[in-house]
Structures are given as structure tokens and as C-alpha cells.
Amino acid sequence: MTMMRRLTVLLMLVLLALPTLAQDSEDDYPRPIAPGETILPIEDLPDAETGCFPAFPLIPGDVIYIEPGVNIRNIPSQSGAIVWNTIIDNRDERGNVIDDPFNVEAVIVDGPVCNQGLNWWQITGTGNPGWVAEGRRDYEGGYWISAPGTEMRGVCNSTYPFEIGETVDLLYNVRIHDAPTAAALTKTVVPYENPVLILAGPQCV
């Protein structure tokens, strides 16, 4: 085979390969999402009836952090009046808007309320108390609040098959709280191997 013929064959092979390479590159993400298409796993889709994703596992008293630029409203709705904004109303001691805003700390009072596809939480601790939306996992910006330390709340291992009215012996000294959470007030400490009576439960908190 002459040198010219070898070059011609090589050129033809390269030209044949180019459409394949172009097709592969088009399949790479990110790419536009077609109407009706979703990139979320089916189990992570919002509720078909309410349009909301499962809410964060928050309870009253939890501390959350709200991203800059988020509106706090007087009711749990996007049509509610804006009572505070985490940039515009986030001011220093002299009343100046903070140029380099940070996540604003707030405390959960009530919620969640699902409205307009968003989970809303009533909060205090900002300049004006009100309602803040979580955001959504399928939004470009994702969620607008975070709550460190609550991620595993509600995720429990299998429970013992106790029955109401059953008496069991404790394997360790155990604190008895006045509510089903380790943060609740300790009423007493039951010594090791003491029998206790099962009255209710279980509750995963």
C-alpha cells in the first residue's frame, strides 16, 4: 500500500469516528431536560397530591440557618407579605446592611405547612418572626435552609418486640426523660437490672 493510499484510508476512518464522538459528547451532562423528563429517582419525586417533597425532620426549638436573600413572610404562602429579608434587613449594630451576608440563625416555632409545593416553617429569631420556605431539592438553588444535627432524626434501627404491659430488665443505668427525646428533662435514673413496665411506644425521634 502506497503512502498516499494509507493516508486516505486513515482520513476516512477519522471521518467515520467523528459522528460517534459527537454523539457521545451530546449525551454528557449537564444537558437540557426535555419537558416531562425528570432526573430525580422515582422515590424522590414530590407527593402527587400536595406537590411537596418530604419536609425536614424539624421540631419546635430546633435552630436552623437561612441562606442570604430569602424572604420571611407573614403567612406560609408565596403571596404572603414579606416581613423580613435575610439580606436587605440583615443589618449591623449601626443599621447598615451587612455587605458580606452570612446564613441567618432562626428557631423553629411551628410547621411544616405544605403550600404551593413548598414546605413552610414558622420561625423566630430574625428581625421579624414569620414563615420561611425550605426550598426544594429540584430547584436550581436547592434548599434555602439547613439544620445541622437533624439529618438522622426519624431514622431508627429495628425495635425490640416489646408489648404494652410487659416487664423488662434494663442492661444499663438508664435516664428516664419526660418526653421521647434525649434533650428532654431527666426525671430519674433507673439502675442496672431494675425491672421497668412498658406503657407505650415505640416512638422514633
XYZ file of C-alpha atoms in Angstrom:
205
model
C 0.000 0.000 0.000
C 1.406 3.374 -1.032
C 1.839 6.229 1.437
C -0.928 8.278 -0.255
C -3.389 5.382 -0.017
C -2.550 4.833 3.652
C -3.256 8.494 4.403
C -6.573 8.309 2.504
C -7.730 5.238 4.477
C -6.701 6.864 7.774
C -8.613 10.036 6.898
C -11.746 8.016 6.099
C -11.530 6.241 9.478
C -11.239 9.563 11.301
C -14.259 10.973 9.461
C -16.293 7.888 10.328
C -15.378 8.226 14.002
C -16.308 11.908 14.306
C -20.132 11.442 14.342
C -19.781 8.813 17.072
C -17.621 11.112 19.184
C -20.073 13.961 18.708
C -22.988 11.756 19.742
C -21.156 10.676 22.903
C -20.398 14.275 23.850
C -24.070 15.243 23.452
C -25.050 12.572 25.969
C -22.831 14.052 28.662
C -24.415 16.066 31.483
C -25.227 18.811 32.010
C -27.727 18.867 29.180
C -31.202 20.406 28.755
C -34.007 18.431 30.391
C -36.861 17.704 28.000
C -40.430 18.667 29.019
C -41.858 15.981 31.283
C -38.433 14.438 31.903
C -37.024 14.125 35.409
C -33.517 13.421 36.668
C -34.774 12.532 40.149
C -35.205 8.923 41.289
C -38.886 7.992 41.372
C -38.856 7.633 45.180
C -37.618 11.232 45.466
C -40.453 12.777 43.482
C -42.798 15.188 45.284
C -46.126 13.983 46.610
C -48.588 13.724 43.726
C -51.412 15.311 45.741
C -49.649 18.145 47.573
C -46.670 18.772 45.286
C -44.333 18.885 48.304
C -41.256 16.812 48.992
C -40.990 15.208 52.453
C -40.338 18.007 54.945
C -37.187 18.328 57.031
C -37.499 16.399 60.338
C -37.659 19.565 62.439
C -39.393 20.172 65.755
C -40.121 23.369 67.725
C -36.934 24.680 69.309
C -34.622 23.472 66.533
C -32.074 26.014 65.291
C -31.919 26.482 61.526
C -29.750 28.602 59.235
C -31.351 30.553 56.390
C -29.391 31.447 53.262
C -28.871 35.087 52.213
C -31.666 36.685 50.196
C -34.544 34.543 51.490
C -37.875 36.224 52.272
C -39.661 35.702 55.585
C -43.436 36.061 55.100
C -46.379 36.695 57.397
C -48.211 33.547 56.269
C -46.998 30.227 54.802
C -47.525 31.301 51.192
C -45.574 32.974 48.413
C -48.394 35.515 48.247
C -47.871 36.470 51.902
C -46.430 39.848 52.827
C -42.644 39.971 53.206
C -41.832 40.864 56.806
C -38.057 40.378 56.629
C -35.328 39.517 54.127
C -32.071 37.846 55.094
C -30.015 40.355 53.067
C -31.982 43.620 52.903
C -32.987 43.578 56.572
C -29.856 41.869 57.888
C -28.097 44.887 59.424
C -25.256 45.501 61.834
C -25.395 47.439 65.106
C -25.259 50.767 63.236
C -28.179 49.867 60.990
C -26.047 49.246 57.903
C -26.841 46.359 55.582
C -24.186 43.675 56.011
C -22.147 43.646 52.778
C -20.975 40.063 53.201
C -24.129 38.352 54.484
C -23.950 35.050 56.268
C -26.585 32.430 56.952
C -29.111 33.870 59.388
C -29.898 31.868 62.516
C -33.544 31.271 63.444
C -35.568 28.997 65.719
C -38.440 26.741 64.652
C -41.781 27.606 66.276
C -44.253 25.563 64.233
C -44.741 23.700 60.965
C -44.391 22.318 58.470
C -47.213 23.607 56.297
C -47.245 22.428 52.674
C -48.447 25.158 50.331
C -47.758 25.837 46.649
C -45.332 22.909 46.508
C -43.183 24.259 49.351
C -42.812 23.230 52.983
C -43.071 26.267 55.276
C -41.810 26.686 58.843
C -42.832 29.316 61.356
C -39.711 30.864 62.861
C -38.490 33.448 65.316
C -35.074 34.979 65.899
C -34.953 37.099 62.752
C -35.785 40.811 62.819
C -39.465 39.923 62.409
C -40.889 36.460 63.090
C -42.770 34.794 60.271
C -42.730 31.849 57.875
C -39.821 30.612 55.774
C -39.931 28.075 52.951
C -37.446 25.204 52.807
C -36.851 25.488 49.095
C -36.887 22.291 47.044
C -34.308 19.716 46.068
C -35.224 20.121 42.382
C -34.772 23.916 42.405
C -31.587 25.265 40.829
C -30.549 26.677 44.211
C -31.777 23.632 46.117
C -32.801 24.161 49.718
C -32.760 27.578 51.375
C -32.387 26.416 54.964
C -30.152 23.950 56.785
C -30.468 22.319 60.187
C -27.221 20.611 61.222
C -27.696 17.701 63.578
C -31.227 16.792 62.500
C -30.362 14.747 59.415
C -30.740 11.370 61.136
C -33.818 12.281 63.158
C -36.561 9.764 62.473
C -34.065 7.179 61.191
C -34.151 4.349 63.725
C -32.968 0.776 63.821
C -35.391 -2.074 64.348
C -37.041 -2.005 67.767
C -37.335 -4.757 70.338
C -40.637 -6.685 70.127
C -41.918 -5.363 73.458
C -45.630 -5.378 74.223
C -47.643 -2.883 76.245
C -47.805 -4.095 79.848
C -44.650 -6.215 79.553
C -41.971 -6.008 82.268
C -38.333 -5.912 81.114
C -34.963 -5.663 82.878
C -32.523 -2.892 81.980
C -29.000 -3.784 80.860
C -27.567 -0.377 81.820
C -28.348 2.569 84.069
C -30.966 4.429 82.018
C -32.190 8.020 82.186
C -35.968 8.391 82.137
C -36.985 11.577 80.291
C -40.307 13.404 80.395
C -40.537 13.326 76.575
C -39.257 10.936 73.875
C -36.041 12.839 73.156
C -32.587 12.880 74.721
C -32.875 16.669 75.056
C -35.906 16.412 77.362
C -35.737 16.829 81.139
C -34.389 13.787 83.023
C -36.915 12.682 85.643
C -34.843 9.898 87.195
C -32.103 7.339 86.532
C -33.145 3.691 86.727
C -30.323 1.411 87.966
C -28.890 -1.532 86.069
C -31.075 -4.694 86.063
C -34.095 -2.886 87.510
C -37.412 -4.048 86.057
C -39.494 -1.473 84.190
C -43.025 -1.630 82.795
C -43.691 -0.845 79.115
C -46.556 1.675 78.971
C -46.455 2.871 75.349
C -44.285 3.159 72.270
C -42.097 2.879 70.396
C -41.522 6.390 69.033
C -38.652 7.125 66.660
C -37.275 10.590 67.407
